[in-house]
Amino acid sequence: MRTKMRLLGFRGAAVKPLNEEAAAELGAELLGEALVFGVGGLCLYLEYLRQAGQSRRREEHLEQTLSDLRQGLEQLQRDLEELRAQGHAQGGAGHAQGGAGHAQGGAGH
């Protein structure tokens, strides 16, 4: 009864002793309430852990996806540079041949 009074905010209130039956009933009620609150608190804590785990896995998945996209972009940039280099090499030779062809064509007229 003292515990219940303290929980309700009554400090130092004089409590007359209860008979055994009333004390047992009050103790059982207090124990039941503590059990319900404990189970509720445990459920909330486990749900928090579950949500935190899902959030962490989602973040890891997004980071992995972003990393894969960056690697793909870098590979595409390397491929593009390689193709440009090949294009310049082929285009330069083609211009030299074309220039000689124009010179020959001009002499033929």
mmCIF file of N, CA and C in Angstrom:
data_model
loop_
_atom_site.group_PDB
_atom_site.id
_atom_site.type_symbol
_atom_site.label_atom_id
_atom_site.label_comp_id
_atom_site.label_asym_id
_atom_site.label_seq_id
_atom_site.Cartn_x
_atom_site.Cartn_y
_atom_site.Cartn_z
ATOM 1 N N MET A 1 0.836 -1.192 0.000
ATOM 2 C CA MET A 1 0.000 0.000 0.000
ATOM 3 C C MET A 1 0.874 1.246 0.000
ATOM 4 N N ARG A 2 1.984 1.190 0.742
ATOM 5 C CA ARG A 2 2.904 2.336 0.748
ATOM 6 C C ARG A 2 3.442 2.595 -0.655
ATOM 7 N N THR A 3 3.771 1.523 -1.364
ATOM 8 C CA THR A 3 4.296 1.655 -2.732
ATOM 9 C C THR A 3 3.258 2.298 -3.638
ATOM 10 N N LYS A 4 2.020 1.855 -3.521
ATOM 11 C CA LYS A 4 0.953 2.421 -4.340
ATOM 12 C C LYS A 4 0.759 3.896 -4.012
ATOM 13 N N MET A 5 0.809 4.250 -2.759
ATOM 14 C CA MET A 5 0.653 5.645 -2.361
ATOM 15 C C MET A 5 1.812 6.486 -2.906
ATOM 16 N N ARG A 6 3.018 5.936 -2.875
ATOM 17 C CA ARG A 6 4.172 6.666 -3.424
ATOM 18 C C ARG A 6 4.012 6.860 -4.928
ATOM 19 N N LEU A 7 3.531 5.825 -5.612
ATOM 20 C CA LEU A 7 3.332 5.932 -7.053
ATOM 21 C C LEU A 7 2.268 6.974 -7.397
ATOM 22 N N LEU A 8 1.283 7.110 -6.538
ATOM 23 C CA LEU A 8 0.232 8.101 -6.752
ATOM 24 C C LEU A 8 0.665 9.508 -6.340
ATOM 25 N N GLY A 9 1.823 9.640 -5.722
ATOM 26 C CA GLY A 9 2.344 10.950 -5.373
ATOM 27 C C GLY A 9 2.154 11.353 -3.926
ATOM 28 N N PHE A 10 1.647 10.472 -3.078
ATOM 29 C CA PHE A 10 1.471 10.777 -1.660
ATOM 30 C C PHE A 10 2.730 10.368 -0.909
ATOM 31 N N ARG A 11 3.479 11.345 -0.466
ATOM 32 C CA ARG A 11 4.718 11.067 0.267
ATOM 33 C C ARG A 11 4.457 11.206 1.769
ATOM 34 N N GLY A 12 4.949 10.241 2.493
ATOM 35 C CA GLY A 12 4.872 10.318 3.950
ATOM 36 C C GLY A 12 3.467 10.198 4.514
ATOM 37 N N ALA A 13 2.528 9.750 3.720
ATOM 38 C CA ALA A 13 1.170 9.593 4.231
ATOM 39 C C ALA A 13 1.112 8.370 5.135
ATOM 40 N N ALA A 14 0.423 8.511 6.222
ATOM 41 C CA ALA A 14 0.286 7.393 7.164
ATOM 42 C C ALA A 14 -0.722 6.397 6.601
ATOM 43 N N VAL A 15 -0.307 5.148 6.558
ATOM 44 C CA VAL A 15 -1.170 4.095 6.024
ATOM 45 C C VAL A 15 -1.436 3.111 7.144
ATOM 46 N N LYS A 16 -2.711 2.884 7.394
ATOM 47 C CA LYS A 16 -3.023 1.902 8.433
ATOM 48 C C LYS A 16 -2.845 0.500 7.852
ATOM 49 N N PRO A 17 -2.418 -0.439 8.619
ATOM 50 C CA PRO A 17 -2.153 -1.791 8.140
ATOM 51 C C PRO A 17 -3.410 -2.443 7.566
ATOM 52 N N LEU A 18 -3.210 -3.211 6.499
ATOM 53 C CA LEU A 18 -4.315 -3.929 5.861
ATOM 54 C C LEU A 18 -4.391 -5.339 6.413
ATOM 55 N N ASN A 19 -5.565 -5.924 6.296
ATOM 56 C CA ASN A 19 -5.641 -7.328 6.695
ATOM 57 C C ASN A 19 -4.958 -8.164 5.610
ATOM 58 N N GLU A 20 -4.747 -9.417 5.887
ATOM 59 C CA GLU A 20 -3.972 -10.287 5.015
ATOM 60 C C GLU A 20 -4.625 -10.454 3.647
ATOM 61 N N GLU A 21 -5.921 -10.581 3.605
ATOM 62 C CA GLU A 21 -6.624 -10.778 2.332
ATOM 63 C C GLU A 21 -6.508 -9.541 1.436
ATOM 64 N N ALA A 22 -6.711 -8.361 2.009
ATOM 65 C CA ALA A 22 -6.617 -7.111 1.247
ATOM 66 C C ALA A 22 -5.181 -6.885 0.771
ATOM 67 N N ALA A 23 -4.213 -7.214 1.618
ATOM 68 C CA ALA A 23 -2.815 -7.046 1.240
ATOM 69 C C ALA A 23 -2.444 -7.989 0.093
ATOM 70 N N ALA A 24 -2.922 -9.226 0.149
ATOM 71 C CA ALA A 24 -2.649 -10.188 -0.919
ATOM 72 C C ALA A 24 -3.291 -9.732 -2.228
ATOM 73 N N GLU A 25 -4.522 -9.232 -2.144
ATOM 74 C CA GLU A 25 -5.214 -8.759 -3.347
ATOM 75 C C GLU A 25 -4.492 -7.552 -3.948
ATOM 76 N N LEU A 26 -4.097 -6.617 -3.121
ATOM 77 C CA LEU A 26 -3.379 -5.439 -3.590
ATOM 78 C C LEU A 26 -2.016 -5.817 -4.171
ATOM 79 N N GLY A 27 -1.330 -6.750 -3.547
ATOM 80 C CA GLY A 27 -0.036 -7.219 -4.060
ATOM 81 C C GLY A 27 -0.190 -7.903 -5.407
ATOM 82 N N ALA A 28 -1.238 -8.715 -5.552
ATOM 83 C CA ALA A 28 -1.486 -9.392 -6.825
ATOM 84 C C ALA A 28 -1.807 -8.373 -7.909
ATOM 85 N N GLU A 29 -2.584 -7.357 -7.563
ATOM 86 C CA GLU A 29 -2.920 -6.307 -8.531
ATOM 87 C C GLU A 29 -1.666 -5.553 -8.961
ATOM 88 N N LEU A 30 -0.829 -5.219 -7.988
ATOM 89 C CA LEU A 30 0.412 -4.506 -8.282
ATOM 90 C C LEU A 30 1.338 -5.364 -9.141
ATOM 91 N N LEU A 31 1.441 -6.634 -8.819
ATOM 92 C CA LEU A 31 2.276 -7.546 -9.590
ATOM 93 C C LEU A 31 1.742 -7.690 -11.022
ATOM 94 N N GLY A 32 0.434 -7.788 -11.170
ATOM 95 C CA GLY A 32 -0.181 -7.888 -12.490
ATOM 96 C C GLY A 32 0.081 -6.650 -13.333
ATOM 97 N N GLU A 33 -0.073 -5.480 -12.716
ATOM 98 C CA GLU A 33 0.193 -4.235 -13.440
ATOM 99 C C GLU A 33 1.658 -4.133 -13.842
ATOM 100 N N ALA A 34 2.544 -4.523 -12.938
ATOM 101 C CA ALA A 34 3.978 -4.486 -13.258
ATOM 102 C C ALA A 34 4.295 -5.438 -14.410
ATOM 103 N N LEU A 35 3.655 -6.600 -14.396
ATOM 104 C CA LEU A 35 3.865 -7.567 -15.465
ATOM 105 C C LEU A 35 3.367 -7.019 -16.806
ATOM 106 N N VAL A 36 2.187 -6.405 -16.812
ATOM 107 C CA VAL A 36 1.636 -5.838 -18.053
ATOM 108 C C VAL A 36 2.537 -4.716 -18.569
ATOM 109 N N PHE A 37 2.965 -3.829 -17.695
ATOM 110 C CA PHE A 37 3.843 -2.746 -18.118
ATOM 111 C C PHE A 37 5.196 -3.278 -18.587
ATOM 112 N N GLY A 38 5.693 -4.289 -17.909
ATOM 113 C CA GLY A 38 6.975 -4.894 -18.309
ATOM 114 C C GLY A 38 6.894 -5.528 -19.686
ATOM 115 N N VAL A 39 5.822 -6.296 -19.935
ATOM 116 C CA VAL A 39 5.646 -6.925 -21.244
ATOM 117 C C VAL A 39 5.454 -5.851 -22.318
ATOM 118 N N GLY A 40 4.683 -4.825 -22.013
ATOM 119 C CA GLY A 40 4.481 -3.725 -22.967
ATOM 120 C C GLY A 40 5.794 -3.021 -23.285
ATOM 121 N N GLY A 41 6.585 -2.747 -22.256
ATOM 122 C CA GLY A 41 7.886 -2.108 -22.463
ATOM 123 C C GLY A 41 8.822 -2.990 -23.277
ATOM 124 N N LEU A 42 8.799 -4.284 -23.005
ATOM 125 C CA LEU A 42 9.629 -5.221 -23.763
ATOM 126 C C LEU A 42 9.208 -5.257 -25.233
ATOM 127 N N CYS A 43 7.907 -5.249 -25.478
ATOM 128 C CA CYS A 43 7.407 -5.226 -26.869
ATOM 129 C C CYS A 43 7.853 -3.963 -27.585
ATOM 130 N N LEU A 44 7.760 -2.832 -26.910
ATOM 131 C CA LEU A 44 8.210 -1.576 -27.516
ATOM 132 C C LEU A 44 9.706 -1.619 -27.830
ATOM 133 N N TYR A 45 10.484 -2.145 -26.896
ATOM 134 C CA TYR A 45 11.930 -2.230 -27.097
ATOM 135 C C TYR A 45 12.266 -3.153 -28.265
ATOM 136 N N LEU A 46 11.608 -4.309 -28.343
ATOM 137 C CA LEU A 46 11.867 -5.241 -29.441
ATOM 138 C C LEU A 46 11.437 -4.653 -30.785
ATOM 139 N N GLU A 47 10.342 -3.921 -30.810
ATOM 140 C CA GLU A 47 9.901 -3.271 -32.046
ATOM 141 C C GLU A 47 10.906 -2.203 -32.471
ATOM 142 N N TYR A 48 11.440 -1.467 -31.504
ATOM 143 C CA TYR A 48 12.473 -0.466 -31.803
ATOM 144 C C TYR A 48 13.696 -1.132 -32.418
ATOM 145 N N LEU A 49 14.125 -2.249 -31.820
ATOM 146 C CA LEU A 49 15.286 -2.968 -32.366
ATOM 147 C C LEU A 49 15.013 -3.469 -33.782
ATOM 148 N N ARG A 50 13.798 -3.963 -34.020
ATOM 149 C CA ARG A 50 13.437 -4.460 -35.348
ATOM 150 C C ARG A 50 13.463 -3.333 -36.374
ATOM 151 N N GLN A 51 12.877 -2.195 -36.008
ATOM 152 C CA GLN A 51 12.860 -1.053 -36.922
ATOM 153 C C GLN A 51 14.275 -0.529 -37.177
ATOM 154 N N ALA A 52 15.096 -0.486 -36.136
ATOM 155 C CA ALA A 52 16.476 -0.023 -36.298
ATOM 156 C C ALA A 52 17.243 -0.971 -37.214
ATOM 157 N N GLY A 53 17.027 -2.270 -37.075
ATOM 158 C CA GLY A 53 17.681 -3.248 -37.942
ATOM 159 C C GLY A 53 17.248 -3.099 -39.385
ATOM 160 N N GLN A 54 15.948 -2.899 -39.605
ATOM 161 C CA GLN A 54 15.450 -2.702 -40.967
ATOM 162 C C GLN A 54 16.033 -1.433 -41.571
ATOM 163 N N SER A 55 16.088 -0.390 -40.779
ATOM 164 C CA SER A 55 16.646 0.872 -41.259
ATOM 165 C C SER A 55 18.117 0.706 -41.616
ATOM 166 N N ARG A 56 18.849 -0.005 -40.771
ATOM 167 C CA ARG A 56 20.272 -0.230 -41.028
ATOM 168 C C ARG A 56 20.464 -1.050 -42.300
ATOM 169 N N ARG A 57 19.654 -2.101 -42.480
ATOM 170 C CA ARG A 57 19.755 -2.926 -43.699
ATOM 171 C C ARG A 57 19.394 -2.117 -44.940
ATOM 172 N N ARG A 58 18.389 -1.270 -44.827
ATOM 173 C CA ARG A 58 17.987 -0.422 -45.951
ATOM 174 C C ARG A 58 19.122 0.538 -46.316
ATOM 175 N N GLU A 59 19.759 1.135 -45.301
ATOM 176 C CA GLU A 59 20.885 2.040 -45.541
ATOM 177 C C GLU A 59 22.038 1.308 -46.221
ATOM 178 N N GLU A 60 22.348 0.098 -45.731
ATOM 179 C CA GLU A 60 23.429 -0.682 -46.330
ATOM 180 C C GLU A 60 23.110 -1.030 -47.779
ATOM 181 N N HIS A 61 21.857 -1.379 -48.050
ATOM 182 C CA HIS A 61 21.447 -1.711 -49.414
ATOM 183 C C HIS A 61 21.583 -0.485 -50.325
ATOM 184 N N LEU A 62 21.154 0.680 -49.835
ATOM 185 C CA LEU A 62 21.267 1.901 -50.628
ATOM 186 C C LEU A 62 22.727 2.271 -50.873
ATOM 187 N N GLU A 63 23.571 2.118 -49.864
ATOM 188 C CA GLU A 63 24.987 2.407 -50.030
ATOM 189 C C GLU A 63 25.621 1.461 -51.039
ATOM 190 N N GLN A 64 25.242 0.180 -50.989
ATOM 191 C CA GLN A 64 25.776 -0.797 -51.945
ATOM 192 C C GLN A 64 25.319 -0.453 -53.360
ATOM 193 N N THR A 65 24.056 -0.090 -53.518
ATOM 194 C CA THR A 65 23.525 0.289 -54.825
ATOM 195 C C THR A 65 24.248 1.517 -55.357
ATOM 196 N N LEU A 66 24.445 2.509 -54.499
ATOM 197 C CA LEU A 66 25.158 3.724 -54.900
ATOM 198 C C LEU A 66 26.586 3.405 -55.298
ATOM 199 N N SER A 67 27.239 2.547 -54.548
ATOM 200 C CA SER A 67 28.608 2.140 -54.872
ATOM 201 C C SER A 67 28.654 1.427 -56.218
ATOM 202 N N ASP A 68 27.694 0.533 -56.468
ATOM 203 C CA ASP A 68 27.631 -0.172 -57.758
ATOM 204 C C ASP A 68 27.414 0.805 -58.904
ATOM 205 N N LEU A 69 26.532 1.796 -58.683
ATOM 206 C CA LEU A 69 26.277 2.789 -59.726
ATOM 207 C C LEU A 69 27.522 3.628 -60.009
ATOM 208 N N ARG A 70 28.244 3.989 -58.963
ATOM 209 C CA ARG A 70 29.480 4.760 -59.157
ATOM 210 C C ARG A 70 30.511 3.950 -59.937
ATOM 211 N N GLN A 71 30.647 2.675 -59.603
ATOM 212 C CA GLN A 71 31.591 1.820 -60.323
ATOM 213 C C GLN A 71 31.172 1.681 -61.786
ATOM 214 N N GLY A 72 29.887 1.532 -62.036
ATOM 215 C CA GLY A 72 29.389 1.444 -63.401
ATOM 216 C C GLY A 72 29.654 2.721 -64.173
ATOM 217 N N LEU A 73 29.451 3.867 -63.537
ATOM 218 C CA LEU A 73 29.717 5.151 -64.169
ATOM 219 C C LEU A 73 31.197 5.300 -64.491
ATOM 220 N N GLU A 74 32.049 4.915 -63.561
ATOM 221 C CA GLU A 74 33.491 4.995 -63.811
ATOM 222 C C GLU A 74 33.883 4.091 -64.980
ATOM 223 N N GLN A 75 33.302 2.902 -65.055
ATOM 224 C CA GLN A 75 33.599 1.989 -66.164
ATOM 225 C C GLN A 75 33.128 2.590 -67.486
ATOM 226 N N LEU A 76 31.947 3.183 -67.489
ATOM 227 C CA LEU A 76 31.441 3.818 -68.701
ATOM 228 C C LEU A 76 32.320 4.991 -69.127
ATOM 229 N N GLN A 77 32.817 5.750 -68.158
ATOM 230 C CA GLN A 77 33.713 6.862 -68.480
ATOM 231 C C GLN A 77 35.021 6.346 -69.079
ATOM 232 N N ARG A 78 35.541 5.251 -68.535
ATOM 233 C CA ARG A 78 36.770 4.664 -69.099
ATOM 234 C C ARG A 78 36.518 4.159 -70.517
ATOM 235 N N ASP A 79 35.372 3.500 -70.713
ATOM 236 C CA ASP A 79 35.024 3.004 -72.048
ATOM 237 C C ASP A 79 34.881 4.152 -73.032
ATOM 238 N N LEU A 80 34.257 5.245 -72.608
ATOM 239 C CA LEU A 80 34.072 6.411 -73.464
ATOM 240 C C LEU A 80 35.419 7.012 -73.850
ATOM 241 N N GLU A 81 36.316 7.138 -72.893
ATOM 242 C CA GLU A 81 37.651 7.674 -73.180
ATOM 243 C C GLU A 81 38.391 6.763 -74.156
ATOM 244 N N GLU A 82 38.241 5.462 -73.973
ATOM 245 C CA GLU A 82 38.886 4.503 -74.863
ATOM 246 C C GLU A 82 38.329 4.633 -76.282
ATOM 247 N N LEU A 83 37.007 4.752 -76.389
ATOM 248 C CA LEU A 83 36.379 4.909 -77.703
ATOM 249 C C LEU A 83 36.775 6.227 -78.358
ATOM 250 N N ARG A 84 36.873 7.277 -77.567
ATOM 251 C CA ARG A 84 37.317 8.574 -78.103
ATOM 252 C C ARG A 84 38.742 8.472 -78.617
ATOM 253 N N ALA A 85 39.595 7.784 -77.845
ATOM 254 C CA ALA A 85 40.989 7.624 -78.266
ATOM 255 C C ALA A 85 41.055 6.827 -79.568
ATOM 256 N N GLN A 86 40.242 5.779 -79.676
ATOM 257 C CA GLN A 86 40.215 4.988 -80.916
ATOM 258 C C GLN A 86 39.665 5.832 -82.066
ATOM 259 N N GLY A 87 38.674 6.636 -81.811
ATOM 260 C CA GLY A 87 38.082 7.503 -82.826
ATOM 261 C C GLY A 87 39.069 8.529 -83.332
ATOM 262 N N HIS A 88 39.864 9.108 -82.417
ATOM 263 C CA HIS A 88 40.870 10.085 -82.820
ATOM 264 C C HIS A 88 41.957 9.419 -83.645
ATOM 265 N N ALA A 89 42.339 8.217 -83.255
ATOM 266 C CA ALA A 89 43.386 7.501 -83.997
ATOM 267 C C ALA A 89 42.889 7.158 -85.397
ATOM 268 N N GLN A 90 41.678 6.686 -85.535
ATOM 269 C CA GLN A 90 41.120 6.336 -86.839
ATOM 270 C C GLN A 90 40.771 7.596 -87.630
ATOM 271 N N GLY A 91 40.253 8.582 -86.973
ATOM 272 C CA GLY A 91 39.871 9.829 -87.640
ATOM 273 C C GLY A 91 41.087 10.578 -88.157
ATOM 274 N N GLY A 92 42.189 10.562 -87.428
ATOM 275 C CA GLY A 92 43.413 11.235 -87.859
ATOM 276 C C GLY A 92 43.981 10.591 -89.101
ATOM 277 N N ALA A 93 43.971 9.261 -89.160
ATOM 278 C CA ALA A 93 44.481 8.548 -90.333
ATOM 279 C C ALA A 93 43.561 8.799 -91.519
ATOM 280 N N GLY A 94 42.285 8.864 -91.305
ATOM 281 C CA GLY A 94 41.322 9.107 -92.376
ATOM 282 C C GLY A 94 41.473 10.489 -92.961
ATOM 283 N N HIS A 95 41.772 11.467 -92.121
ATOM 284 C CA HIS A 95 41.953 12.834 -92.610
ATOM 285 C C HIS A 95 43.215 12.925 -93.450
ATOM 286 N N ALA A 96 44.241 12.212 -93.028
ATOM 287 C CA ALA A 96 45.489 12.257 -93.803
ATOM 288 C C ALA A 96 45.276 11.642 -95.182
ATOM 289 N N GLN A 97 44.549 10.542 -95.240
ATOM 290 C CA GLN A 97 44.271 9.900 -96.515
ATOM 291 C C GLN A 97 43.359 10.783 -97.356
ATOM 292 N N GLY A 98 42.379 11.346 -96.735
ATOM 293 C CA GLY A 98 41.449 12.210 -97.452
ATOM 294 C C GLY A 98 42.155 13.438 -98.003
ATOM 295 N N GLY A 99 43.080 13.955 -97.254
ATOM 296 C CA GLY A 99 43.827 15.123 -97.712
ATOM 297 C C GLY A 99 44.651 14.793 -98.933
ATOM 298 N N ALA A 100 45.268 13.625 -98.948
ATOM 299 C CA ALA A 100 46.060 13.217 -100.105
ATOM 300 C C ALA A 100 45.158 12.978 -101.292
ATOM 301 N N GLY A 101 43.998 12.443 -101.068
ATOM 302 C CA GLY A 101 43.043 12.185 -102.130
ATOM 303 C C GLY A 101 42.561 13.487 -102.761
ATOM 304 N N HIS A 102 42.356 14.487 -101.955
ATOM 305 C CA HIS A 102 41.921 15.780 -102.486
ATOM 306 C C HIS A 102 43.040 16.413 -103.294
ATOM 307 N N ALA A 103 44.233 16.240 -102.812
ATOM 308 C CA ALA A 103 45.356 16.812 -103.567
ATOM 309 C C ALA A 103 45.491 16.129 -104.920
ATOM 310 N N GLN A 104 45.306 14.819 -104.937
ATOM 311 C CA GLN A 104 45.384 14.075 -106.197
ATOM 312 C C GLN A 104 44.228 14.449 -107.098
ATOM 313 N N GLY A 105 43.064 14.592 -106.507
ATOM 314 C CA GLY A 105 41.879 14.938 -107.303
ATOM 315 C C GLY A 105 42.026 16.324 -107.898
ATOM 316 N N GLY A 106 42.605 17.226 -107.193
ATOM 317 C CA GLY A 106 42.801 18.590 -107.723
ATOM 318 C C GLY A 106 43.801 18.595 -108.873
ATOM 319 N N ALA A 107 44.813 17.730 -108.825
ATOM 320 C CA ALA A 107 45.815 17.683 -109.904
ATOM 321 C C ALA A 107 45.222 17.055 -111.158
ATOM 322 N N GLY A 108 44.249 16.201 -111.007
ATOM 323 C CA GLY A 108 43.652 15.525 -112.122
ATOM 324 C C GLY A 108 42.734 16.453 -112.918
ATOM 325 N N HIS A 109 42.247 17.491 -112.344
ATOM 326 C CA HIS A 109 41.319 18.381 -113.054
ATOM 327 C C HIS A 109 42.089 19.231 -113.930
#
